[in-house]
Amino acid sequence: MRDEMVEVLLPEQQIQVRLDELGRQIRADYAGKELTVVAILTGTVMFAADLLRRIPGPLRLDYIGLSSYHGTTKSTGELVVTKSLKLDVRDRDVLLVDDILDTGQTLVKARQMMEALWPRTLKSCVFLEKEVPHVGNVSADYVGFKIPDKFVIGYGLDYQERYRNLPYLATLSLKTPAPKAP
Ligand code: IMP
Ligand code: MG
């Protein structure tokens, strides 16, 4: 752990203020409707918990497991379904929630999985969007923050399953190993 450095990118307070706006906007857009939120594990735990508390009214929540990272800061390109959907979404207003839109693979795959189940409407919401090209130009309907192309941790996001519990978002860089003494 000691050879990893962190720098705060989004302090806790800034995240909470933005979530107030996002929650208001989503509730207004779905006024009079029951929302079915499908959050993608595991990175959305904090975001979904904080956001959903700001969306009053009828709402159902389910989680799906989709994993593309296997212990490094680079995607392997493979997506594995680690937990399938339990709720019915046919003819429902579905909002997919993910932690971060990076290459876009996860969102494309999650959208395909949902579309196959015939929701009435399908939108997506991500806590973060990295300012990089996304596959198929996929975009999210609601974006918490746009961030530069850096590896980030905290507020649910991990590096090798650690740091999810940080209440803020930080960048993580790996120190190059110190040269060996002759
Ligand atoms: P995508 O499929 O490349 O868009 O990546 C989405 C998934 O990759 C997210 O749900 C995260 O789990 C993971 N991911 C992408 N970038 C980061 C990062 O900077 N920090 C931690 N996890 C990330
Ligand atoms: Mg992850």
PDB file of C-alpha atoms and ligand atoms in Angstrom:
ATOM      1  CA  MET A   1       0.000   0.000   0.000  1.00  0.00           C
ATOM      2  CA  ARG A   2       2.836   2.400   0.767  1.00  0.00           C
ATOM      3  CA  ASP A   3       4.002   2.605  -2.844  1.00  0.00           C
ATOM      4  CA  GLU A   4       0.662   4.049  -4.047  1.00  0.00           C
ATOM      5  CA  MET A   5      -0.004   7.771  -3.900  1.00  0.00           C
ATOM      6  CA  VAL A   6      -3.386   9.467  -3.733  1.00  0.00           C
ATOM      7  CA  GLU A   7      -4.509  12.987  -4.501  1.00  0.00           C
ATOM      8  CA  VAL A   8      -8.064  14.184  -3.860  1.00  0.00           C
ATOM      9  CA  LEU A   9      -9.948  14.940  -7.085  1.00  0.00           C
ATOM     10  CA  LEU A  10     -13.523  15.362  -5.806  1.00  0.00           C
ATOM     11  CA  PRO A  11     -13.992  16.140  -2.116  1.00  0.00           C
ATOM     12  CA  GLU A  12     -16.952  14.603  -0.283  1.00  0.00           C
ATOM     13  CA  GLN A  13     -18.879  17.883  -0.116  1.00  0.00           C
ATOM     14  CA  GLN A  14     -18.605  18.509  -3.862  1.00  0.00           C
ATOM     15  CA  ILE A  15     -19.961  15.041  -4.588  1.00  0.00           C
ATOM     16  CA  GLN A  16     -22.940  15.512  -2.272  1.00  0.00           C
ATOM     17  CA  VAL A  17     -23.850  18.896  -3.793  1.00  0.00           C
ATOM     18  CA  ARG A  18     -23.814  17.421  -7.300  1.00  0.00           C
ATOM     19  CA  LEU A  19     -25.930  14.463  -6.179  1.00  0.00           C
ATOM     20  CA  ASP A  20     -28.589  16.895  -4.885  1.00  0.00           C
ATOM     21  CA  GLU A  21     -28.894  18.295  -8.438  1.00  0.00           C
ATOM     22  CA  LEU A  22     -28.807  14.899 -10.095  1.00  0.00           C
ATOM     23  CA  GLY A  23     -31.481  13.470  -7.788  1.00  0.00           C
ATOM     24  CA  ARG A  24     -33.768  16.441  -8.412  1.00  0.00           C
ATOM     25  CA  GLN A  25     -33.305  16.178 -12.168  1.00  0.00           C
ATOM     26  CA  ILE A  26     -34.008  12.435 -12.268  1.00  0.00           C
ATOM     27  CA  ARG A  27     -37.105  12.718 -10.082  1.00  0.00           C
ATOM     28  CA  ALA A  28     -38.456  15.524 -12.263  1.00  0.00           C
ATOM     29  CA  ASP A  29     -37.785  13.552 -15.464  1.00  0.00           C
ATOM     30  CA  TYR A  30     -39.635  10.534 -14.052  1.00  0.00           C
ATOM     31  CA  ALA A  31     -42.426  12.476 -12.334  1.00  0.00           C
ATOM     32  CA  GLY A  32     -45.438  10.260 -11.691  1.00  0.00           C
ATOM     33  CA  LYS A  33     -43.558   7.134 -12.783  1.00  0.00           C
ATOM     34  CA  GLU A  34     -42.126   4.198 -10.902  1.00  0.00           C
ATOM     35  CA  LEU A  35     -38.453   3.898 -11.607  1.00  0.00           C
ATOM     36  CA  THR A  36     -36.636   0.551 -11.769  1.00  0.00           C
ATOM     37  CA  VAL A  37     -32.996   1.213 -10.967  1.00  0.00           C
ATOM     38  CA  VAL A  38     -30.504  -1.413 -12.086  1.00  0.00           C
ATOM     39  CA  ALA A  39     -27.121  -0.706 -10.550  1.00  0.00           C
ATOM     40  CA  ILE A  40     -23.940  -2.446 -11.627  1.00  0.00           C
ATOM     41  CA  LEU A  41     -21.833  -4.008  -8.879  1.00  0.00           C
ATOM     42  CA  THR A  42     -19.544  -3.298  -7.071  1.00  0.00           C
ATOM     43  CA  GLY A  43     -18.414   0.231  -7.760  1.00  0.00           C
ATOM     44  CA  THR A  44     -21.886   1.778  -7.476  1.00  0.00           C
ATOM     45  CA  VAL A  45     -22.465   0.972  -3.796  1.00  0.00           C
ATOM     46  CA  MET A  46     -21.811   4.485  -2.502  1.00  0.00           C
ATOM     47  CA  PHE A  47     -23.157   6.358  -5.519  1.00  0.00           C
ATOM     48  CA  ALA A  48     -26.411   4.392  -5.682  1.00  0.00           C
ATOM     49  CA  ALA A  49     -26.987   4.628  -1.926  1.00  0.00           C
ATOM     50  CA  ASP A  50     -26.444   8.396  -1.883  1.00  0.00           C
ATOM     51  CA  LEU A  51     -28.272   9.122  -5.139  1.00  0.00           C
ATOM     52  CA  LEU A  52     -31.334   6.979  -4.438  1.00  0.00           C
ATOM     53  CA  ARG A  53     -31.926   8.722  -1.129  1.00  0.00           C
ATOM     54  CA  ARG A  54     -32.360  11.883  -3.189  1.00  0.00           C
ATOM     55  CA  ILE A  55     -34.999  10.381  -5.481  1.00  0.00           C
ATOM     56  CA  PRO A  56     -38.194  10.277  -3.418  1.00  0.00           C
ATOM     57  CA  GLY A  57     -41.261   8.390  -4.616  1.00  0.00           C
ATOM     58  CA  PRO A  58     -41.871   4.946  -6.085  1.00  0.00           C
ATOM     59  CA  LEU A  59     -38.684   3.152  -7.005  1.00  0.00           C
ATOM     60  CA  ARG A  60     -37.424  -0.427  -7.223  1.00  0.00           C
ATOM     61  CA  LEU A  61     -33.759  -1.386  -6.995  1.00  0.00           C
ATOM     62  CA  ASP A  62     -31.844  -4.353  -8.349  1.00  0.00           C
ATOM     63  CA  TYR A  63     -28.182  -5.052  -8.935  1.00  0.00           C
ATOM     64  CA  ILE A  64     -26.371  -6.866 -11.711  1.00  0.00           C
ATOM     65  CA  GLY A  65     -22.770  -7.996 -11.579  1.00  0.00           C
ATOM     66  CA  LEU A  66     -20.563  -7.182 -14.556  1.00  0.00           C
ATOM     67  CA  SER A  67     -16.854  -7.304 -14.176  1.00  0.00           C
ATOM     68  CA  SER A  68     -14.160  -6.243 -16.604  1.00  0.00           C
ATOM     69  CA  TYR A  69     -11.179  -5.489 -14.397  1.00  0.00           C
ATOM     70  CA  HIS A  70      -9.043  -8.207 -12.943  1.00  0.00           C
ATOM     71  CA  GLY A  71      -6.621  -6.622 -10.565  1.00  0.00           C
ATOM     72  CA  THR A  72      -4.875  -4.153 -12.816  1.00  0.00           C
ATOM     73  CA  THR A  73      -5.529  -0.558 -13.886  1.00  0.00           C
ATOM     74  CA  LYS A  74      -6.145  -1.730 -17.468  1.00  0.00           C
ATOM     75  CA  SER A  75      -9.256  -3.507 -18.717  1.00  0.00           C
ATOM     76  CA  THR A  76      -8.775  -7.060 -19.962  1.00  0.00           C
ATOM     77  CA  GLY A  77     -11.546  -6.530 -22.478  1.00  0.00           C
ATOM     78  CA  GLU A  78     -13.490  -9.508 -21.148  1.00  0.00           C
ATOM     79  CA  LEU A  79     -16.833  -8.959 -19.444  1.00  0.00           C
ATOM     80  CA  VAL A  80     -18.169 -11.552 -17.061  1.00  0.00           C
ATOM     81  CA  VAL A  81     -21.730 -11.599 -15.673  1.00  0.00           C
ATOM     82  CA  THR A  82     -21.206 -12.244 -11.972  1.00  0.00           C
ATOM     83  CA  LYS A  83     -24.767 -11.589 -10.792  1.00  0.00           C
ATOM     84  CA  SER A  84     -27.915 -11.686 -12.882  1.00  0.00           C
ATOM     85  CA  LEU A  85     -31.044  -9.570 -12.602  1.00  0.00           C
ATOM     86  CA  LYS A  86     -33.840 -10.645 -10.254  1.00  0.00           C
ATOM     87  CA  LEU A  87     -36.558  -8.045 -10.894  1.00  0.00           C
ATOM     88  CA  ASP A  88     -38.753  -8.080 -13.984  1.00  0.00           C
ATOM     89  CA  VAL A  89     -38.070  -5.074 -16.180  1.00  0.00           C
ATOM     90  CA  ARG A  90     -40.525  -5.692 -19.013  1.00  0.00           C
ATOM     91  CA  ASP A  91     -42.572  -2.520 -19.686  1.00  0.00           C
ATOM     92  CA  ARG A  92     -40.740  -0.752 -16.859  1.00  0.00           C
ATOM     93  CA  ASP A  93     -38.894   2.534 -16.816  1.00  0.00           C
ATOM     94  CA  VAL A  94     -35.357   1.331 -16.264  1.00  0.00           C
ATOM     95  CA  LEU A  95     -32.427   3.449 -15.171  1.00  0.00           C
ATOM     96  CA  LEU A  96     -29.029   1.747 -15.376  1.00  0.00           C
ATOM     97  CA  VAL A  97     -26.551   3.081 -12.836  1.00  0.00           C
ATOM     98  CA  ASP A  98     -22.799   2.607 -13.125  1.00  0.00           C
ATOM     99  CA  ASP A  99     -19.796   4.045 -11.350  1.00  0.00           C
ATOM    100  CA  ILE A 100     -17.716   5.147 -14.331  1.00  0.00           C
ATOM    101  CA  LEU A 101     -17.964   5.290 -18.094  1.00  0.00           C
ATOM    102  CA  ASP A 102     -14.475   4.555 -19.367  1.00  0.00           C
ATOM    103  CA  THR A 103     -14.108   2.481 -22.555  1.00  0.00           C
ATOM    104  CA  GLY A 104     -17.891   2.084 -22.620  1.00  0.00           C
ATOM    105  CA  GLN A 105     -17.817  -1.710 -22.832  1.00  0.00           C
ATOM    106  CA  THR A 106     -19.701  -2.172 -19.583  1.00  0.00           C
ATOM    107  CA  LEU A 107     -22.487   0.233 -20.488  1.00  0.00           C
ATOM    108  CA  VAL A 108     -22.869  -1.235 -23.982  1.00  0.00           C
ATOM    109  CA  LYS A 109     -23.132  -4.750 -22.548  1.00  0.00           C
ATOM    110  CA  ALA A 110     -25.531  -3.693 -19.764  1.00  0.00           C
ATOM    111  CA  ARG A 111     -27.740  -1.846 -22.255  1.00  0.00           C
ATOM    112  CA  GLN A 112     -27.866  -4.920 -24.496  1.00  0.00           C
ATOM    113  CA  MET A 113     -28.801  -7.114 -21.539  1.00  0.00           C
ATOM    114  CA  MET A 114     -31.635  -4.753 -20.558  1.00  0.00           C
ATOM    115  CA  GLU A 115     -32.926  -4.164 -24.086  1.00  0.00           C
ATOM    116  CA  ALA A 116     -33.357  -7.911 -24.511  1.00  0.00           C
ATOM    117  CA  LEU A 117     -35.827  -7.782 -21.601  1.00  0.00           C
ATOM    118  CA  TRP A 118     -38.123  -5.205 -23.225  1.00  0.00           C
ATOM    119  CA  PRO A 119     -38.171  -2.268 -20.783  1.00  0.00           C
ATOM    120  CA  ARG A 120     -40.623   0.527 -21.603  1.00  0.00           C
ATOM    121  CA  THR A 121     -37.801   3.070 -21.445  1.00  0.00           C
ATOM    122  CA  LEU A 122     -34.079   2.653 -20.816  1.00  0.00           C
ATOM    123  CA  LYS A 123     -31.717   5.384 -19.637  1.00  0.00           C
ATOM    124  CA  SER A 124     -28.385   5.367 -17.899  1.00  0.00           C
ATOM    125  CA  CYS A 125     -26.687   7.321 -15.171  1.00  0.00           C
ATOM    126  CA  VAL A 126     -23.000   7.247 -14.314  1.00  0.00           C
ATOM    127  CA  PHE A 127     -21.195   8.866 -11.419  1.00  0.00           C
ATOM    128  CA  LEU A 128     -18.163   9.605 -13.598  1.00  0.00           C
ATOM    129  CA  GLU A 129     -17.368   9.859 -17.269  1.00  0.00           C
ATOM    130  CA  LYS A 130     -13.757   9.772 -18.387  1.00  0.00           C
ATOM    131  CA  GLU A 131     -13.029  12.155 -21.209  1.00  0.00           C
ATOM    132  CA  VAL A 132     -11.932   9.444 -23.627  1.00  0.00           C
ATOM    133  CA  PRO A 133     -13.611   7.988 -26.733  1.00  0.00           C
ATOM    134  CA  HIS A 134     -16.194   5.334 -25.816  1.00  0.00           C
ATOM    135  CA  VAL A 135     -16.991   2.238 -27.901  1.00  0.00           C
ATOM    136  CA  GLY A 136     -19.829   2.850 -30.321  1.00  0.00           C
ATOM    137  CA  ASN A 137     -19.962   6.433 -29.045  1.00  0.00           C
ATOM    138  CA  VAL A 138     -22.079   5.174 -26.146  1.00  0.00           C
ATOM    139  CA  SER A 139     -23.117   7.929 -23.754  1.00  0.00           C
ATOM    140  CA  ALA A 140     -24.957   8.171 -20.447  1.00  0.00           C
ATOM    141  CA  ASP A 141     -28.139  10.231 -20.019  1.00  0.00           C
ATOM    142  CA  TYR A 142     -27.041  11.485 -16.601  1.00  0.00           C
ATOM    143  CA  VAL A 143     -23.405  12.147 -15.683  1.00  0.00           C
ATOM    144  CA  GLY A 144     -22.235  13.184 -12.222  1.00  0.00           C
ATOM    145  CA  PHE A 145     -18.809  14.470 -13.206  1.00  0.00           C
ATOM    146  CA  LYS A 146     -16.588  14.406 -16.274  1.00  0.00           C
ATOM    147  CA  ILE A 147     -13.008  13.630 -15.345  1.00  0.00           C
ATOM    148  CA  PRO A 148      -9.684  13.439 -17.194  1.00  0.00           C
ATOM    149  CA  ASP A 149      -8.248  10.092 -18.260  1.00  0.00           C
ATOM    150  CA  LYS A 150      -6.630   9.146 -14.957  1.00  0.00           C
ATOM    151  CA  PHE A 151      -7.123   6.088 -12.793  1.00  0.00           C
ATOM    152  CA  VAL A 152      -9.368   7.032  -9.886  1.00  0.00           C
ATOM    153  CA  ILE A 153     -10.274   5.396  -6.598  1.00  0.00           C
ATOM    154  CA  GLY A 154     -12.636   5.965  -3.707  1.00  0.00           C
ATOM    155  CA  TYR A 155     -16.357   6.539  -3.339  1.00  0.00           C
ATOM    156  CA  GLY A 156     -16.940   2.936  -4.415  1.00  0.00           C
ATOM    157  CA  LEU A 157     -14.172   2.676  -6.998  1.00  0.00           C
ATOM    158  CA  ASP A 158     -11.319   0.333  -6.328  1.00  0.00           C
ATOM    159  CA  TYR A 159      -7.752  -0.508  -7.121  1.00  0.00           C
ATOM    160  CA  GLN A 160      -7.330  -4.241  -6.559  1.00  0.00           C
ATOM    161  CA  GLU A 161     -10.495  -4.191  -4.404  1.00  0.00           C
ATOM    162  CA  ARG A 162      -9.116  -1.570  -2.025  1.00  0.00           C
ATOM    163  CA  TYR A 163     -10.037   2.086  -1.426  1.00  0.00           C
ATOM    164  CA  ARG A 164     -13.778   1.677  -2.089  1.00  0.00           C
ATOM    165  CA  ASN A 165     -14.491   3.025   1.377  1.00  0.00           C
ATOM    166  CA  LEU A 166     -12.912   6.443   0.826  1.00  0.00           C
ATOM    167  CA  PRO A 167     -15.719   9.046   1.080  1.00  0.00           C
ATOM    168  CA  TYR A 168     -14.065  11.146  -1.652  1.00  0.00           C
ATOM    169  CA  LEU A 169     -12.656  10.506  -5.136  1.00  0.00           C
ATOM    170  CA  ALA A 170      -8.905  10.466  -5.600  1.00  0.00           C
ATOM    171  CA  THR A 171      -6.410   9.783  -8.332  1.00  0.00           C
ATOM    172  CA  LEU A 172      -4.027   6.928  -7.828  1.00  0.00           C
ATOM    173  CA  SER A 173      -0.563   6.662  -9.242  1.00  0.00           C
ATOM    174  CA  LEU A 174       1.895   3.884  -8.731  1.00  0.00           C
ATOM    175  CA  LYS A 175       5.363   4.967  -7.746  1.00  0.00           C
ATOM    176  CA  THR A 176       8.046   3.477  -9.951  1.00  0.00           C
ATOM    177  CA  PRO A 177      10.077   1.009  -7.903  1.00  0.00           C
ATOM    178  CA  ALA A 178      13.133   2.549  -6.332  1.00  0.00           C
ATOM    179  CA  PRO A 179      16.349   1.508  -8.111  1.00  0.00           C
ATOM    180  CA  LYS A 180      18.210  -1.257  -6.344  1.00  0.00           C
ATOM    181  CA  ALA A 181      21.306  -0.260  -4.426  1.00  0.00           C
ATOM    182  CA  PRO A 182      24.476  -1.501  -6.160  1.00  0.00           C
TER     183      PRO A 182
HETATM  184  P1  IMP B   1     -15.597   0.452 -19.122  1.00  0.00           P
HETATM  185  O1  IMP B   1     -16.308  -0.842 -19.389  1.00  0.00           O
HETATM  186  O2  IMP B   1     -14.212   0.483 -19.695  1.00  0.00           O
HETATM  187  O3  IMP B   1     -16.403   1.686 -19.478  1.00  0.00           O
HETATM  188  O4  IMP B   1     -15.286   0.507 -17.587  1.00  0.00           O
HETATM  189  C1  IMP B   1     -16.253   0.480 -16.652  1.00  0.00           C
HETATM  190  C2  IMP B   1     -15.752  -0.247 -15.411  1.00  0.00           C
HETATM  191  O5  IMP B   1     -14.330  -0.286 -15.321  1.00  0.00           O
HETATM  192  C3  IMP B   1     -16.230   0.525 -14.224  1.00  0.00           C
HETATM  193  O6  IMP B   1     -17.497   0.068 -13.826  1.00  0.00           O
HETATM  194  C4  IMP B   1     -15.143   0.303 -13.213  1.00  0.00           C
HETATM  195  O7  IMP B   1     -15.419  -0.840 -12.427  1.00  0.00           O
HETATM  196  C5  IMP B   1     -13.885   0.060 -14.019  1.00  0.00           C
HETATM  197  N1  IMP B   1     -13.032   1.288 -14.118  1.00  0.00           N
HETATM  198  C6  IMP B   1     -12.810   2.037 -15.219  1.00  0.00           C
HETATM  199  N2  IMP B   1     -11.997   3.078 -14.942  1.00  0.00           N
HETATM  200  C7  IMP B   1     -11.714   2.989 -13.632  1.00  0.00           C
HETATM  201  C8  IMP B   1     -10.909   3.799 -12.738  1.00  0.00           C
HETATM  202  O8  IMP B   1     -10.305   4.826 -13.075  1.00  0.00           O
HETATM  203  N3  IMP B   1     -10.850   3.373 -11.445  1.00  0.00           N
HETATM  204  C9  IMP B   1     -11.488   2.255 -10.992  1.00  0.00           C
HETATM  205  N4  IMP B   1     -12.251   1.476 -11.783  1.00  0.00           N
HETATM  206  C10 IMP B   1     -12.365   1.852 -13.097  1.00  0.00           C
HETATM  207 MG    MG B   2     -13.928  -2.055 -10.525  1.00  0.00          MG
END
